[in-house]
């Protein structure tokens, strides 16, 4: 099999409801029925659907037969694959209704037929945001401005280009735009690639993509809150009085920092109430009036405070904000009705234009902001990886948020369900330090049960915030999770344990079989900094995905960065969920090189696994070159927790 083509259906909307893995699985079921009966009818489907995990606990065969007969009384009528998919979606909808709105684990939330309820004010705000920030974009300018009174926003979003562009507006440089499919007319496969690129990139900048919809992406939440941390805005230390409070500030979610900032100025302005949310506490407009009077005394007026009608006061608030160049993305009605998303956006805009903070205390706590570059990048990588798992607790700062042990237990439970003894876990808020130690001790014990390298490591080390040990533990957790995913691809692994050496050998063999000459000696091979090897590997697993006309020789620093950004976007476009930065490729961070290679390997073998279900023969032999495994023992130990044992092994 020279190239993976994917399952394509003629209806673009229907295509967009499924991932390729899901389409492969469903097509395999369809073909199995057709092979057995010579054709597929509705009458054949009840036992097929009832046997699927998505429905087995919800419906009996008789239930499903009744549902299928409701829309068409002729159960013997032959159906094609697209009709099969539509019936599946219909049954999926019934399952959602029966479960009270909970979706099946088989279909992702993004692929359900149920649409988010659209708030017209929020849609108008998103449209204004897009029209403002992307008006000069070379590709989108032909489609802008969008009319908020129509559904043009959602029509434009279907190809995925707009969503990718918005990711780059939020965090510039996240997506290499050379990897976006930008033809005027895209086929379903190209459209799916754009959406995959967008979602994987959204995860990589900290977006939660569980239950995500188009409007969740275009709200530009990440962009609005990007500067609400001490690294981007060190003046925020003015909000606290001592170093202990600075540590607490470091761990606050951006929304909480914004509320703290707002209350700081309101207190100074003599406002007696505390603002605890972006909805009901702001509906009367009084907090806004006091805030703007404090931040912009040159524009202050008592008429805003004296206004009796909340709508009149809200209108005056917006007029005053416009004098500070805050874009009017919300209306007086949105304030009065307490729209939480639009109020959050409005307060964030005020912060960006006039935060009212000084530099008087920034040098006092400057030493707290001196993480080395690699540690800072790794913290970012693990933070976004942890949040992508969908745990209840959202991680804002790894080194602070893991210290009570609870979020670590949640992450472990997400990866290895059933390993955590929740009866012995202490749920936040945890005031007693020994309760935090109990949680962390359980985390360490689970790590030991998984054969992690944890020599002389105890729960106290996590509670104390030992950055080196926390990063090392999380790395082993991520690595073990990746190896387990590969092991579970039984068509290729036969259930054997997978090693770093297997991943290295697979990559080298894949590139060699594709007729390329690049090879890597290890995951710290300095030649990897050029990016050529990974581009050849990506081309080997999917020949059409790399445009070699865009690839540089990777000799200068600038050329290396161009290749590195392209590698990351192409990998995400395929479907690899990775959290590294271009600097990790350029500097050959061996941990990130392993995760990148393993992610490409997992994607490639997943496609072959799906293809083999359709009776296609895989050309992949999974474990090759086991004799070279010992050559990586030193490298693997470099990544362990205990540095002394690493030196001994080397």
PDB file of C-alpha atoms in Angstrom, residues 395-549:
ATOM      1  CA  UNK A 395      -4.106  23.309  34.748  1.00  0.00           C
ATOM      2  CA  UNK A 396      -2.892  26.908  34.553  1.00  0.00           C
ATOM      3  CA  UNK A 397       0.613  26.398  35.931  1.00  0.00           C
ATOM      4  CA  UNK A 398       2.011  22.877  36.160  1.00  0.00           C
ATOM      5  CA  UNK A 399       4.481  23.531  38.970  1.00  0.00           C
ATOM      6  CA  UNK A 400       1.844  25.150  41.178  1.00  0.00           C
ATOM      7  CA  UNK A 401      -1.286  23.186  40.269  1.00  0.00           C
ATOM      8  CA  UNK A 402       0.173  19.680  40.753  1.00  0.00           C
ATOM      9  CA  UNK A 403       1.447  20.321  44.258  1.00  0.00           C
ATOM     10  CA  UNK A 404      -1.713  19.135  46.025  1.00  0.00           C
ATOM     11  CA  UNK A 405      -1.508  15.861  44.094  1.00  0.00           C
ATOM     12  CA  UNK A 406      -5.157  15.813  43.073  1.00  0.00           C
ATOM     13  CA  UNK A 407      -4.744  16.919  39.460  1.00  0.00           C
ATOM     14  CA  UNK A 408      -1.961  14.340  39.068  1.00  0.00           C
ATOM     15  CA  UNK A 409      -4.362  11.642  40.267  1.00  0.00           C
ATOM     16  CA  UNK A 410      -6.941  12.866  37.733  1.00  0.00           C
ATOM     17  CA  UNK A 411      -4.397  12.692  34.897  1.00  0.00           C
ATOM     18  CA  UNK A 412      -3.221   9.231  35.909  1.00  0.00           C
ATOM     19  CA  UNK A 413      -6.837   8.052  36.063  1.00  0.00           C
ATOM     20  CA  UNK A 414      -7.495   9.435  32.568  1.00  0.00           C
ATOM     21  CA  UNK A 415      -4.552   7.499  31.152  1.00  0.00           C
ATOM     22  CA  UNK A 416      -4.868   4.346  33.273  1.00  0.00           C
ATOM     23  CA  UNK A 417      -8.499   4.064  34.470  1.00  0.00           C
ATOM     24  CA  UNK A 418      -8.903   2.160  37.701  1.00  0.00           C
ATOM     25  CA  UNK A 419      -5.388   2.682  39.049  1.00  0.00           C
ATOM     26  CA  UNK A 420      -6.355   5.472  41.474  1.00  0.00           C
ATOM     27  CA  UNK A 421      -7.877   4.626  44.844  1.00  0.00           C
ATOM     28  CA  UNK A 422     -10.285   7.560  45.095  1.00  0.00           C
ATOM     29  CA  UNK A 423     -11.341   6.570  48.614  1.00  0.00           C
ATOM     30  CA  UNK A 424      -7.851   7.538  49.748  1.00  0.00           C
ATOM     31  CA  UNK A 425      -7.688  10.729  47.675  1.00  0.00           C
ATOM     32  CA  UNK A 426      -8.201  14.154  49.214  1.00  0.00           C
ATOM     33  CA  UNK A 427     -10.222  16.568  47.097  1.00  0.00           C
ATOM     34  CA  UNK A 428      -9.387  20.314  46.977  1.00  0.00           C
ATOM     35  CA  UNK A 429      -9.471  22.680  48.650  1.00  0.00           C
ATOM     36  CA  UNK A 430      -6.862  20.964  50.833  1.00  0.00           C
ATOM     37  CA  UNK A 431      -5.769  23.063  53.808  1.00  0.00           C
ATOM     38  CA  UNK A 432      -3.701  20.462  55.655  1.00  0.00           C
ATOM     39  CA  UNK A 433      -0.255  19.854  54.053  1.00  0.00           C
ATOM     40  CA  UNK A 434      -0.166  16.184  55.073  1.00  0.00           C
ATOM     41  CA  UNK A 435      -3.332  15.611  53.003  1.00  0.00           C
ATOM     42  CA  UNK A 436      -1.489  16.946  49.954  1.00  0.00           C
ATOM     43  CA  UNK A 437       1.397  14.599  50.735  1.00  0.00           C
ATOM     44  CA  UNK A 438      -1.036  11.665  50.903  1.00  0.00           C
ATOM     45  CA  UNK A 439      -2.252  12.446  47.373  1.00  0.00           C
ATOM     46  CA  UNK A 440       1.272  12.816  46.041  1.00  0.00           C
ATOM     47  CA  UNK A 441       2.433   9.619  47.751  1.00  0.00           C
ATOM     48  CA  UNK A 442      -0.323   7.742  45.920  1.00  0.00           C
ATOM     49  CA  UNK A 443       0.842   9.326  42.635  1.00  0.00           C
ATOM     50  CA  UNK A 444       4.417   8.168  43.274  1.00  0.00           C
ATOM     51  CA  UNK A 445       3.264   4.668  44.242  1.00  0.00           C
ATOM     52  CA  UNK A 446       1.278   4.350  41.000  1.00  0.00           C
ATOM     53  CA  UNK A 447       4.390   5.471  39.125  1.00  0.00           C
ATOM     54  CA  UNK A 448       6.435   2.769  40.823  1.00  0.00           C
ATOM     55  CA  UNK A 449       3.777   0.186  39.945  1.00  0.00           C
ATOM     56  CA  UNK A 450       4.224   1.263  36.320  1.00  0.00           C
ATOM     57  CA  UNK A 451       8.006   0.781  36.664  1.00  0.00           C
ATOM     58  CA  UNK A 452       8.829   4.482  36.399  1.00  0.00           C
ATOM     59  CA  UNK A 453      12.327   5.509  37.458  1.00  0.00           C
ATOM     60  CA  UNK A 454      11.641   7.106  40.858  1.00  0.00           C
ATOM     61  CA  UNK A 455      14.791   6.521  42.878  1.00  0.00           C
ATOM     62  CA  UNK A 456      14.747   8.519  46.128  1.00  0.00           C
ATOM     63  CA  UNK A 457      11.579  10.359  45.052  1.00  0.00           C
ATOM     64  CA  UNK A 458       8.699  10.886  47.493  1.00  0.00           C
ATOM     65  CA  UNK A 459       5.380  12.688  47.503  1.00  0.00           C
ATOM     66  CA  UNK A 460       6.986  15.537  49.421  1.00  0.00           C
ATOM     67  CA  UNK A 461       9.051  16.414  46.349  1.00  0.00           C
ATOM     68  CA  UNK A 462       5.877  17.171  44.387  1.00  0.00           C
ATOM     69  CA  UNK A 463       4.333  19.120  47.272  1.00  0.00           C
ATOM     70  CA  UNK A 464       7.542  21.167  47.492  1.00  0.00           C
ATOM     71  CA  UNK A 465       7.250  22.031  43.797  1.00  0.00           C
ATOM     72  CA  UNK A 466      10.538  20.417  42.706  1.00  0.00           C
ATOM     73  CA  UNK A 467      10.426  21.391  39.041  1.00  0.00           C
ATOM     74  CA  UNK A 468      12.976  18.852  37.820  1.00  0.00           C
ATOM     75  CA  UNK A 469      11.196  15.919  39.448  1.00  0.00           C
ATOM     76  CA  UNK A 470       7.723  17.083  38.381  1.00  0.00           C
ATOM     77  CA  UNK A 471       8.824  17.418  34.735  1.00  0.00           C
ATOM     78  CA  UNK A 472      10.589  14.048  34.890  1.00  0.00           C
ATOM     79  CA  UNK A 473       7.503  12.308  36.299  1.00  0.00           C
ATOM     80  CA  UNK A 474       5.187  13.889  33.721  1.00  0.00           C
ATOM     81  CA  UNK A 475       7.577  12.938  30.939  1.00  0.00           C
ATOM     82  CA  UNK A 476       7.549   9.295  32.021  1.00  0.00           C
ATOM     83  CA  UNK A 477       3.755   9.450  32.231  1.00  0.00           C
ATOM     84  CA  UNK A 478       3.454  10.866  28.717  1.00  0.00           C
ATOM     85  CA  UNK A 479       6.011   8.423  27.310  1.00  0.00           C
ATOM     86  CA  UNK A 480       4.341   5.415  28.944  1.00  0.00           C
ATOM     87  CA  UNK A 481       0.975   6.558  27.585  1.00  0.00           C
ATOM     88  CA  UNK A 482       2.396   6.788  24.046  1.00  0.00           C
ATOM     89  CA  UNK A 483       4.023   3.371  24.251  1.00  0.00           C
ATOM     90  CA  UNK A 484       0.776   1.846  25.501  1.00  0.00           C
ATOM     91  CA  UNK A 485      -1.126   3.336  22.557  1.00  0.00           C
ATOM     92  CA  UNK A 486       1.371   1.766  20.181  1.00  0.00           C
ATOM     93  CA  UNK A 487       1.227  -1.544  22.020  1.00  0.00           C
ATOM     94  CA  UNK A 488      -2.555  -1.584  21.654  1.00  0.00           C
ATOM     95  CA  UNK A 489      -2.219  -1.593  17.852  1.00  0.00           C
ATOM     96  CA  UNK A 490      -2.134  -5.365  17.970  1.00  0.00           C
ATOM     97  CA  UNK A 491      -2.091  -5.853  14.192  1.00  0.00           C
ATOM     98  CA  UNK A 492       1.440  -4.501  14.250  1.00  0.00           C
ATOM     99  CA  UNK A 493       2.743  -5.050  17.785  1.00  0.00           C
ATOM    100  CA  UNK A 494       1.157  -8.434  18.537  1.00  0.00           C
ATOM    101  CA  UNK A 495       0.711  -7.055  22.061  1.00  0.00           C
ATOM    102  CA  UNK A 496       4.475  -6.791  22.684  1.00  0.00           C
ATOM    103  CA  UNK A 497       5.980  -4.057  24.809  1.00  0.00           C
ATOM    104  CA  UNK A 498       7.181  -1.188  22.633  1.00  0.00           C
ATOM    105  CA  UNK A 499      10.522   0.502  23.254  1.00  0.00           C
ATOM    106  CA  UNK A 500      12.163   3.737  22.188  1.00  0.00           C
ATOM    107  CA  UNK A 501      14.370   1.617  19.931  1.00  0.00           C
ATOM    108  CA  UNK A 502      11.323   0.209  18.119  1.00  0.00           C
ATOM    109  CA  UNK A 503      10.138   3.746  17.391  1.00  0.00           C
ATOM    110  CA  UNK A 504      13.585   4.793  16.164  1.00  0.00           C
ATOM    111  CA  UNK A 505      13.937   1.729  13.926  1.00  0.00           C
ATOM    112  CA  UNK A 506      10.421   2.090  12.543  1.00  0.00           C
ATOM    113  CA  UNK A 507      11.132   5.695  11.519  1.00  0.00           C
ATOM    114  CA  UNK A 508      14.458   4.872   9.893  1.00  0.00           C
ATOM    115  CA  UNK A 509      13.001   1.896   8.018  1.00  0.00           C
ATOM    116  CA  UNK A 510      10.013   3.945   6.853  1.00  0.00           C
ATOM    117  CA  UNK A 511      12.249   6.657   5.424  1.00  0.00           C
ATOM    118  CA  UNK A 512      14.590   4.122   3.838  1.00  0.00           C
ATOM    119  CA  UNK A 513      11.738   2.224   2.159  1.00  0.00           C
ATOM    120  CA  UNK A 514      10.497   5.493   0.695  1.00  0.00           C
ATOM    121  CA  UNK A 515      13.824   5.835  -1.157  1.00  0.00           C
ATOM    122  CA  UNK A 516      15.161   8.626   1.046  1.00  0.00           C
ATOM    123  CA  UNK A 517      18.669   8.754   2.467  1.00  0.00           C
ATOM    124  CA  UNK A 518      18.208  10.517   5.816  1.00  0.00           C
ATOM    125  CA  UNK A 519      18.582   8.447   8.988  1.00  0.00           C
ATOM    126  CA  UNK A 520      18.752   9.372  12.675  1.00  0.00           C
ATOM    127  CA  UNK A 521      21.189   7.724  15.066  1.00  0.00           C
ATOM    128  CA  UNK A 522      19.174   8.634  18.153  1.00  0.00           C
ATOM    129  CA  UNK A 523      16.547  11.098  19.345  1.00  0.00           C
ATOM    130  CA  UNK A 524      19.350  13.527  20.207  1.00  0.00           C
ATOM    131  CA  UNK A 525      21.017  13.309  16.781  1.00  0.00           C
ATOM    132  CA  UNK A 526      22.057  16.911  16.017  1.00  0.00           C
ATOM    133  CA  UNK A 527      21.340  16.410  12.300  1.00  0.00           C
ATOM    134  CA  UNK A 528      17.628  16.423  13.192  1.00  0.00           C
ATOM    135  CA  UNK A 529      17.824  20.189  13.668  1.00  0.00           C
ATOM    136  CA  UNK A 530      17.635  20.717   9.891  1.00  0.00           C
ATOM    137  CA  UNK A 531      14.143  19.173   9.867  1.00  0.00           C
ATOM    138  CA  UNK A 532      14.848  17.154   6.714  1.00  0.00           C
ATOM    139  CA  UNK A 533      14.502  13.745   8.379  1.00  0.00           C
ATOM    140  CA  UNK A 534      11.054  14.479   9.821  1.00  0.00           C
ATOM    141  CA  UNK A 535       9.830  15.934   6.534  1.00  0.00           C
ATOM    142  CA  UNK A 536      11.010  12.778   4.770  1.00  0.00           C
ATOM    143  CA  UNK A 537       9.280  10.664   7.427  1.00  0.00           C
ATOM    144  CA  UNK A 538       6.014  12.583   7.009  1.00  0.00           C
ATOM    145  CA  UNK A 539       6.294  12.224   3.239  1.00  0.00           C
ATOM    146  CA  UNK A 540       6.933   8.502   3.658  1.00  0.00           C
ATOM    147  CA  UNK A 541       3.720   7.945   5.648  1.00  0.00           C
ATOM    148  CA  UNK A 542       1.632  10.232   3.377  1.00  0.00           C
ATOM    149  CA  UNK A 543       3.446  11.234   0.151  1.00  0.00           C
ATOM    150  CA  UNK A 544       1.171  14.106  -0.839  1.00  0.00           C
ATOM    151  CA  UNK A 545       1.230  15.897   2.529  1.00  0.00           C
ATOM    152  CA  UNK A 546       4.657  17.550   2.108  1.00  0.00           C
ATOM    153  CA  UNK A 547       5.126  20.215  -0.566  1.00  0.00           C
ATOM    154  CA  UNK A 548       8.836  19.904  -1.251  1.00  0.00           C
ATOM    155  CA  UNK A 549       8.839  23.254  -3.013  1.00  0.00           C
TER     156      UNK A 549
END
